PDB file of N, CA and C in Angstrom:
ATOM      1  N   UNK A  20      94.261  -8.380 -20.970  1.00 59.00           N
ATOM      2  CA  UNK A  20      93.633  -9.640 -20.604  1.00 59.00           C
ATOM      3  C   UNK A  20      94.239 -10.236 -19.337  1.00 59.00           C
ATOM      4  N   UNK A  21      95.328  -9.766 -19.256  1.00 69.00           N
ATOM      5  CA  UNK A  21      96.080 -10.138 -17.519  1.00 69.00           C
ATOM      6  C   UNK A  21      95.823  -9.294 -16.350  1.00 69.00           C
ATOM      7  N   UNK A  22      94.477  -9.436 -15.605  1.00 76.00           N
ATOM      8  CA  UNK A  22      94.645  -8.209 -14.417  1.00 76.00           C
ATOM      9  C   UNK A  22      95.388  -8.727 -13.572  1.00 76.00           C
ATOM     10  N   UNK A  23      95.326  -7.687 -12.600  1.00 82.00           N
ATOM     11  CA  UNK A  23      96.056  -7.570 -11.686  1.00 82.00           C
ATOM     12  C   UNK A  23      94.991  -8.085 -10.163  1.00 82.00           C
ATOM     13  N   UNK A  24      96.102  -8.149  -9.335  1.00 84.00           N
ATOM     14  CA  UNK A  24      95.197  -8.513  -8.359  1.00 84.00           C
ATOM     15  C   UNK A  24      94.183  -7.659  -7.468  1.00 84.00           C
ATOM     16  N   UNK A  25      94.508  -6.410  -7.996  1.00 85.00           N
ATOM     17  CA  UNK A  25      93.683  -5.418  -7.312  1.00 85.00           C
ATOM     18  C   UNK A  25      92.311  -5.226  -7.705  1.00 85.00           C
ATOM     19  N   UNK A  26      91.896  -5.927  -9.065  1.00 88.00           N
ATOM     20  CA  UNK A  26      90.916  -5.990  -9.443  1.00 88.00           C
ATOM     21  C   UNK A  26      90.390  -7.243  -8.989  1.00 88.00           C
ATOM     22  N   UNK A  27      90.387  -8.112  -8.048  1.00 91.00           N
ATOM     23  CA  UNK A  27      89.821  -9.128  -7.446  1.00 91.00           C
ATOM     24  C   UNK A  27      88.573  -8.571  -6.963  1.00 91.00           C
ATOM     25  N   UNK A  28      88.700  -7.476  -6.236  1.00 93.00           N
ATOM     26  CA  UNK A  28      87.071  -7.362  -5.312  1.00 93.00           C
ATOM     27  C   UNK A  28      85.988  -7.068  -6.582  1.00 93.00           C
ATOM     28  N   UNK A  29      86.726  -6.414  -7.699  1.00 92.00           N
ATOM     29  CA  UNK A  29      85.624  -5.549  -8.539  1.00 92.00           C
ATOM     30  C   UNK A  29      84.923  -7.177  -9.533  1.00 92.00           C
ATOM     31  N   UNK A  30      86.020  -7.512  -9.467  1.00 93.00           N
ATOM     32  CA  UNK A  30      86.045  -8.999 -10.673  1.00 93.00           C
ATOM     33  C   UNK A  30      84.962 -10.387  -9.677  1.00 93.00           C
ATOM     34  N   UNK A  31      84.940 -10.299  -7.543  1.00 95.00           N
ATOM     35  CA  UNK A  31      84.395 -11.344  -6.962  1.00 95.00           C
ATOM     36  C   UNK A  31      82.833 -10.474  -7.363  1.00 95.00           C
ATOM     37  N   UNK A  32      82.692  -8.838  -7.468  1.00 95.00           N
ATOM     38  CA  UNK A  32      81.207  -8.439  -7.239  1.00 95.00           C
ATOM     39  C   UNK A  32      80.689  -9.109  -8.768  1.00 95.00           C
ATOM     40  N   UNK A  33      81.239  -9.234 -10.193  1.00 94.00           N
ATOM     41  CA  UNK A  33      80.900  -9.270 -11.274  1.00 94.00           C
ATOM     42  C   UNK A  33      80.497 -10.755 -11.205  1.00 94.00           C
ATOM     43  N   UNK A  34      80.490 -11.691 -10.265  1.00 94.00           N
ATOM     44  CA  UNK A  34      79.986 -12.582 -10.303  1.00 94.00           C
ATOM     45  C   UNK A  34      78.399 -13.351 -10.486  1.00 94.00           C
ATOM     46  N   UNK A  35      78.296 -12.089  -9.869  1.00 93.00           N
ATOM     47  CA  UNK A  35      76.659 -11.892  -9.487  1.00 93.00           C
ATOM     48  C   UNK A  35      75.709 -10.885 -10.656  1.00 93.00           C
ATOM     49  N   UNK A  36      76.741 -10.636 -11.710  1.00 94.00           N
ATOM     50  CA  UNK A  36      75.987  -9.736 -12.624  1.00 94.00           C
ATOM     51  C   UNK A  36      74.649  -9.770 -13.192  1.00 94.00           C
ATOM     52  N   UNK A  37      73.781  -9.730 -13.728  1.00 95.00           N
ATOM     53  CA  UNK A  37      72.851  -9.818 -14.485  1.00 95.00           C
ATOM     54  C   UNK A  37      73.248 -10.356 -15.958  1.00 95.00           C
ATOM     55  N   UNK A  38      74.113 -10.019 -16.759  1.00 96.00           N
ATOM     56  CA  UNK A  38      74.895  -9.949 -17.602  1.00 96.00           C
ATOM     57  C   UNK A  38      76.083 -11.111 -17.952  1.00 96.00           C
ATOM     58  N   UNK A  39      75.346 -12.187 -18.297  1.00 96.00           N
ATOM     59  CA  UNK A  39      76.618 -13.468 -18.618  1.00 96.00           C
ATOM     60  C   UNK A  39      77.449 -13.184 -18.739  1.00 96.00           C
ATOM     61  N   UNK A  40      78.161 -12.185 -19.932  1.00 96.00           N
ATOM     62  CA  UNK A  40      79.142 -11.804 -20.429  1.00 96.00           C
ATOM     63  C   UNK A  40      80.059 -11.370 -19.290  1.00 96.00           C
ATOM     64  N   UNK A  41      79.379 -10.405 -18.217  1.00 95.00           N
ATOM     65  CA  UNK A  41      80.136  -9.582 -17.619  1.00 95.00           C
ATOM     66  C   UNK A  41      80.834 -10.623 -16.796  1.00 95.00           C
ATOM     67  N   UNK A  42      79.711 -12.170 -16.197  1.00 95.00           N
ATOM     68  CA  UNK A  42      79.841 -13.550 -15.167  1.00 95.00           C
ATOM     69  C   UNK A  42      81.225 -14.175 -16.072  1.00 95.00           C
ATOM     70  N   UNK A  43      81.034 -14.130 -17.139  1.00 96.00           N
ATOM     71  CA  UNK A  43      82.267 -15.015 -17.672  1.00 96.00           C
ATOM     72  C   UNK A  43      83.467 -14.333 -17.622  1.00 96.00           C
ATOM     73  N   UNK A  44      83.463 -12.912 -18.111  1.00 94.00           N
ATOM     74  CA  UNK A  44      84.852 -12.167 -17.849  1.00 94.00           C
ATOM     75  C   UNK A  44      85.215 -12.276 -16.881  1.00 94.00           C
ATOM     76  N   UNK A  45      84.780 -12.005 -15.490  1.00 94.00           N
ATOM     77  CA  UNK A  45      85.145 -11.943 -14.277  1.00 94.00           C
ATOM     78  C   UNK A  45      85.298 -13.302 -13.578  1.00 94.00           C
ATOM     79  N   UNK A  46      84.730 -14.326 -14.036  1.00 94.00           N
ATOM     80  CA  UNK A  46      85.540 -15.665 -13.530  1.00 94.00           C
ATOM     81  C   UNK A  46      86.734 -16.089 -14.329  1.00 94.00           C
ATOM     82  N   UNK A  47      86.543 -15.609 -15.773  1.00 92.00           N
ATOM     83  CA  UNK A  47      88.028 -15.253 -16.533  1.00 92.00           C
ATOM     84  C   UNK A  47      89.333 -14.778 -15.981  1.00 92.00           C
ATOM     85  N   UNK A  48      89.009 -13.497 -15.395  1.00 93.00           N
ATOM     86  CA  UNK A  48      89.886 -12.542 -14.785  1.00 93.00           C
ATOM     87  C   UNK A  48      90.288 -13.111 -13.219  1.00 93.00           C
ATOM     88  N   UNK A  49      89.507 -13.844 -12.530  1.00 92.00           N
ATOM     89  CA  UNK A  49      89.826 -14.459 -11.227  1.00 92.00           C
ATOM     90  C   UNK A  49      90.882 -15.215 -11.197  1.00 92.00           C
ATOM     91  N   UNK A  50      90.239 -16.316 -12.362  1.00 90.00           N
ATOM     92  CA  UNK A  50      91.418 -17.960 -12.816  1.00 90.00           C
ATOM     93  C   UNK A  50      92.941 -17.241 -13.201  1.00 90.00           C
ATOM     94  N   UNK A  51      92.509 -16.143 -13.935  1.00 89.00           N
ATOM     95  CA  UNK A  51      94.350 -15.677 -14.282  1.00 89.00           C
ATOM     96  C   UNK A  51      94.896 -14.713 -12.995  1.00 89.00           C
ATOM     97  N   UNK A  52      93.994 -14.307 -12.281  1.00 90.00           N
ATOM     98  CA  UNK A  52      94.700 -13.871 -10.859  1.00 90.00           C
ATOM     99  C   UNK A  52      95.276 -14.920 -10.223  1.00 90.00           C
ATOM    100  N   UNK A  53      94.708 -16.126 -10.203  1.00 85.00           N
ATOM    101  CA  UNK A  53      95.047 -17.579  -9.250  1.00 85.00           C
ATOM    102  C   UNK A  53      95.355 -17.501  -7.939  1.00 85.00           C
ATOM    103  N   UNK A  54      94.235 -16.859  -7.309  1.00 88.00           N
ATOM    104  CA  UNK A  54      94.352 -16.733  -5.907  1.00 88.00           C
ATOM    105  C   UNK A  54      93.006 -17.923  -5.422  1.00 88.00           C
ATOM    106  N   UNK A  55      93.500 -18.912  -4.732  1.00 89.00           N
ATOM    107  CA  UNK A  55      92.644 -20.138  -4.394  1.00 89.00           C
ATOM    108  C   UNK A  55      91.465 -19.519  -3.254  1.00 89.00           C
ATOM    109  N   UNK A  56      91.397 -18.750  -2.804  1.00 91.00           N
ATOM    110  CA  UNK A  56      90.401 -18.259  -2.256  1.00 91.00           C
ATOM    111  C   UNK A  56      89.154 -18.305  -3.127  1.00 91.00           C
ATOM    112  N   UNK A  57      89.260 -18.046  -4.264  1.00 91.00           N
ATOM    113  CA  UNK A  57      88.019 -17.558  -5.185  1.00 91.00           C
ATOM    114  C   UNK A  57      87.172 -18.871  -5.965  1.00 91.00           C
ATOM    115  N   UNK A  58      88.314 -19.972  -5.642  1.00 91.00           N
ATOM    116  CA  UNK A  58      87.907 -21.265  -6.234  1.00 91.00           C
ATOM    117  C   UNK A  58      86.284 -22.488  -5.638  1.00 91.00           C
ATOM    118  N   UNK A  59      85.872 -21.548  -4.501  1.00 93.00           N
ATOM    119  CA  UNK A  59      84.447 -21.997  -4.083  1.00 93.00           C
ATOM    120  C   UNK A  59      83.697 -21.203  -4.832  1.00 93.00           C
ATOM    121  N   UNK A  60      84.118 -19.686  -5.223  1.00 93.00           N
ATOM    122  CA  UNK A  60      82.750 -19.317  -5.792  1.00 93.00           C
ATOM    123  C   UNK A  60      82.723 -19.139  -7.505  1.00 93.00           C
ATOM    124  N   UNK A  61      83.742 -19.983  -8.075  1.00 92.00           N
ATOM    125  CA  UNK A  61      84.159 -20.206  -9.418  1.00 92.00           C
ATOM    126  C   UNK A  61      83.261 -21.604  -9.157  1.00 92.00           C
ATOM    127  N   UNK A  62      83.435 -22.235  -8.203  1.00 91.00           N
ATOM    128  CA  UNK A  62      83.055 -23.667  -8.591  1.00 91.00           C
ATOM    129  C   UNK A  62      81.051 -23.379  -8.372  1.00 91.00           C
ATOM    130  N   UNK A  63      81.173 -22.854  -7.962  1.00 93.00           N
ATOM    131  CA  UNK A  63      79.525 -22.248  -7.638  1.00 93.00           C
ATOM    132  C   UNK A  63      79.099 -21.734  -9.093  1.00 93.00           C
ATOM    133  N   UNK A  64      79.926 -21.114  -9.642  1.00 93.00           N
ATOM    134  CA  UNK A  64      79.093 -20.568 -11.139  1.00 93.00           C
ATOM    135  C   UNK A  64      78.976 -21.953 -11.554  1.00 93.00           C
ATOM    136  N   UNK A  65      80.292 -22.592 -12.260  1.00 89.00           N
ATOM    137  CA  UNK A  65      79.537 -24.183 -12.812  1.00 89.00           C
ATOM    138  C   UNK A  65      78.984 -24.935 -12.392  1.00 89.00           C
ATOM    139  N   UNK A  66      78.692 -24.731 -10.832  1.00 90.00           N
ATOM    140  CA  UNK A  66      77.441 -25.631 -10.707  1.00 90.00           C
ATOM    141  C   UNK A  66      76.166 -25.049 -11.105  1.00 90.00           C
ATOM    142  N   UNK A  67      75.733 -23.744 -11.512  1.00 93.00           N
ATOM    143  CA  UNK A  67      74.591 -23.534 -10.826  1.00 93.00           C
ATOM    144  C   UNK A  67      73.955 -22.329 -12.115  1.00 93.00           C
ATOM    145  N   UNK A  68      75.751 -22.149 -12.585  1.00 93.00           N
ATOM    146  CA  UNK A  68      75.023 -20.795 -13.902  1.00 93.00           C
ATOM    147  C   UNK A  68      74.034 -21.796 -15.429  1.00 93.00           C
ATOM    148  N   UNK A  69      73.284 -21.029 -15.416  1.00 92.00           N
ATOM    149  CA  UNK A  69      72.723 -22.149 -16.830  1.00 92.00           C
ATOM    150  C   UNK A  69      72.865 -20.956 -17.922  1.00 92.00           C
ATOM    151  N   UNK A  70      73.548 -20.646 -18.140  1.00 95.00           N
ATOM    152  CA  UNK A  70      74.262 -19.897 -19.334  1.00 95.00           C
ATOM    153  C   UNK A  70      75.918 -20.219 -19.754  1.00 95.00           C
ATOM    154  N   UNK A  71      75.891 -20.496 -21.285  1.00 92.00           N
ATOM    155  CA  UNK A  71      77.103 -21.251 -21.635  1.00 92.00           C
ATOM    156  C   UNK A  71      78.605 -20.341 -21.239  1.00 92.00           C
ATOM    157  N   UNK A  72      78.322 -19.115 -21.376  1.00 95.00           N
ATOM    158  CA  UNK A  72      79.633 -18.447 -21.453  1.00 95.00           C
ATOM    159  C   UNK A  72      80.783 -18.446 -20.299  1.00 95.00           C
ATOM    160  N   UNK A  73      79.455 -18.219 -18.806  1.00 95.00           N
ATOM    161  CA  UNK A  73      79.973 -18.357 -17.604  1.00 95.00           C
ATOM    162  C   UNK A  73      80.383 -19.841 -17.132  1.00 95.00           C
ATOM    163  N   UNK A  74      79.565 -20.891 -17.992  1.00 92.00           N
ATOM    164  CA  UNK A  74      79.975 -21.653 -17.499  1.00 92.00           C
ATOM    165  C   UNK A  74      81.375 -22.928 -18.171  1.00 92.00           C
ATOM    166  N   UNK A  75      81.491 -22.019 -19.198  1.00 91.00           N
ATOM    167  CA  UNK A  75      82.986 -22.179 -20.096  1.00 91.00           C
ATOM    168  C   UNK A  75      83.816 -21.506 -19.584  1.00 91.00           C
ATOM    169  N   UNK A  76      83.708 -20.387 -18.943  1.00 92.00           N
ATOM    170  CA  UNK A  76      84.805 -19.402 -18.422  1.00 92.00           C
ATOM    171  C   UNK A  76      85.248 -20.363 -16.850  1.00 92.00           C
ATOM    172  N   UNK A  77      84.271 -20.779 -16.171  1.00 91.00           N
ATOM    173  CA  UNK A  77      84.201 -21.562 -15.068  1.00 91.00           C
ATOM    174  C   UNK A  77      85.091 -23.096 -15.219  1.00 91.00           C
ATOM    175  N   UNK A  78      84.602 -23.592 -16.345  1.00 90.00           N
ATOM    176  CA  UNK A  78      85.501 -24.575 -16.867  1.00 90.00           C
ATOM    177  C   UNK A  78      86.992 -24.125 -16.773  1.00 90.00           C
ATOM    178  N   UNK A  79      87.085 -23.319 -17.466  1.00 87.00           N
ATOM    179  CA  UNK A  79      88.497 -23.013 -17.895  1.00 87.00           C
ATOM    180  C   UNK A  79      89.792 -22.830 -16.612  1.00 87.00           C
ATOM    181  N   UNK A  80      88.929 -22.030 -15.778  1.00 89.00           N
ATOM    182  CA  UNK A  80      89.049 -21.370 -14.589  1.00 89.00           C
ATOM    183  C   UNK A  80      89.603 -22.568 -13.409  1.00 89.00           C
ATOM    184  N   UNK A  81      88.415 -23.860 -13.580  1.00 87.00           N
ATOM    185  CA  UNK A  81      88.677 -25.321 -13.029  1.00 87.00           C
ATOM    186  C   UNK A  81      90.006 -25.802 -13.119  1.00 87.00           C
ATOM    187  N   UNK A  82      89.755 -25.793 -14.870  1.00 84.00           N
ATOM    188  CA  UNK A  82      90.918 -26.346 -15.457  1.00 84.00           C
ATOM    189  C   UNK A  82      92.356 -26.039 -15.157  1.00 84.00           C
ATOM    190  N   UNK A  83      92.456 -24.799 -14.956  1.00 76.00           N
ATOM    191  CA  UNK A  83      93.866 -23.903 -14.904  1.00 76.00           C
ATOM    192  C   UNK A  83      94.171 -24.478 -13.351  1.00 76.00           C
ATOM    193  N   UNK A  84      93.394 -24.383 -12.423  1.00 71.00           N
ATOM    194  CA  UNK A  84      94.071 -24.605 -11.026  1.00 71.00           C
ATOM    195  C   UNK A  84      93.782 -26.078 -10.767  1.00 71.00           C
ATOM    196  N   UNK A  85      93.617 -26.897 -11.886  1.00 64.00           N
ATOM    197  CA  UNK A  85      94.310 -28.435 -11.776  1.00 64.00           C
ATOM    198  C   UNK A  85      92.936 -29.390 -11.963  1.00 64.00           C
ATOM    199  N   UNK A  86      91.697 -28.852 -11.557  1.00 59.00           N
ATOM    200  CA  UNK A  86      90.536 -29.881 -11.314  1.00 59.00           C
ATOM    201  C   UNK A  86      90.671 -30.451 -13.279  1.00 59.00           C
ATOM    202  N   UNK A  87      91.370 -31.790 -13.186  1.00 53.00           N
ATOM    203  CA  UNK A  87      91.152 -32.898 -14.592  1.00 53.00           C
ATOM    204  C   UNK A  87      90.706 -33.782 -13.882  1.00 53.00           C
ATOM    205  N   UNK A  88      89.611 -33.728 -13.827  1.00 57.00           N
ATOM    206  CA  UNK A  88      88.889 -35.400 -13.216  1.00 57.00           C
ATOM    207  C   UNK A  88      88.428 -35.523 -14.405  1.00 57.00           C
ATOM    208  N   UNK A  89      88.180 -36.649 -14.729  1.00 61.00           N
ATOM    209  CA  UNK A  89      87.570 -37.477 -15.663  1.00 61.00           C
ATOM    210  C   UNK A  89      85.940 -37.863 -15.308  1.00 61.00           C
ATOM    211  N   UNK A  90      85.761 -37.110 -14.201  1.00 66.00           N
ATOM    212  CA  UNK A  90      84.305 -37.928 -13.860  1.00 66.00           C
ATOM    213  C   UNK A  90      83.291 -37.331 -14.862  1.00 66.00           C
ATOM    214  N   UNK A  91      81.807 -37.572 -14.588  1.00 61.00           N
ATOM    215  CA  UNK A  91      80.784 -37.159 -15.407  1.00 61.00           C
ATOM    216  C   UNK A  91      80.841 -35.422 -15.506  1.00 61.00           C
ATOM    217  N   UNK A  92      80.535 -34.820 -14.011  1.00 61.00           N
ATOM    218  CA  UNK A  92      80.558 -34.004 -13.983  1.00 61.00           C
ATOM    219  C   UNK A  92      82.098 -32.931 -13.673  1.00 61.00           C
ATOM    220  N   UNK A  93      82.705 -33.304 -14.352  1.00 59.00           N
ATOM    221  CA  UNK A  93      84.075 -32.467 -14.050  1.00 59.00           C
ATOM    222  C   UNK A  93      83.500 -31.142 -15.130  1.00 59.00           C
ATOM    223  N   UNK A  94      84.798 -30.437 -15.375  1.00 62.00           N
ATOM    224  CA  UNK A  94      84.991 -29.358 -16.064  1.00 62.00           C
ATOM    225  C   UNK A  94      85.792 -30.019 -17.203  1.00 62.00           C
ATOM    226  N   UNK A  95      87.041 -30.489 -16.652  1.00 50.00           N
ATOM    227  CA  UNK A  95      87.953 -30.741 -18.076  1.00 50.00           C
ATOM    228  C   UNK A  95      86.619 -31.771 -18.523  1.00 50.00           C
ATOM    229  N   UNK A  96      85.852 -32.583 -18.363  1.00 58.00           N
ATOM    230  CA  UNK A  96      85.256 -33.106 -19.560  1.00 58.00           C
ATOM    231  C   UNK A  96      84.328 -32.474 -20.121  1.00 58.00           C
TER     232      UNK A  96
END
């Protein structure tokens, strides 16, 4: 469940999957790489995925590299 960073390019293409499951693992696998580069197109799935998994994994992902706003549309809420 901890990759490595070499799996970044394979984990930025899985973004775009067809396959929620595959969208949520791979914004999963980004947030525990924690390389801030990837944090525009993490924030792009929760804006824009309308499927719950990716966009809980996206949350989470928020969450870990600090975004706790309290506003309407945050993640931590």
């Amino acid at each position: 469940m901890m990759p490595e960073a070499g799996a970044r390019p394979l984990l930025q293409r899985y973004l775009t999957s067809k396959d929620e499951r595959l969208r949520a693992a791979a914004v999963e696998g980004l947030a525990r790489i924690g390389d801030q580069g990837d944090k525009v197109a993490i924030e792009k799935v929760w804006r824009d995925d309308d499927k719950m998994a990716p966009r809980l994994a996206s949350a989470f992902a928020l969450t870990m590299e600090g975004g706790l706003g309290r506003e309407e549309t945050s993640p931590f809420r």
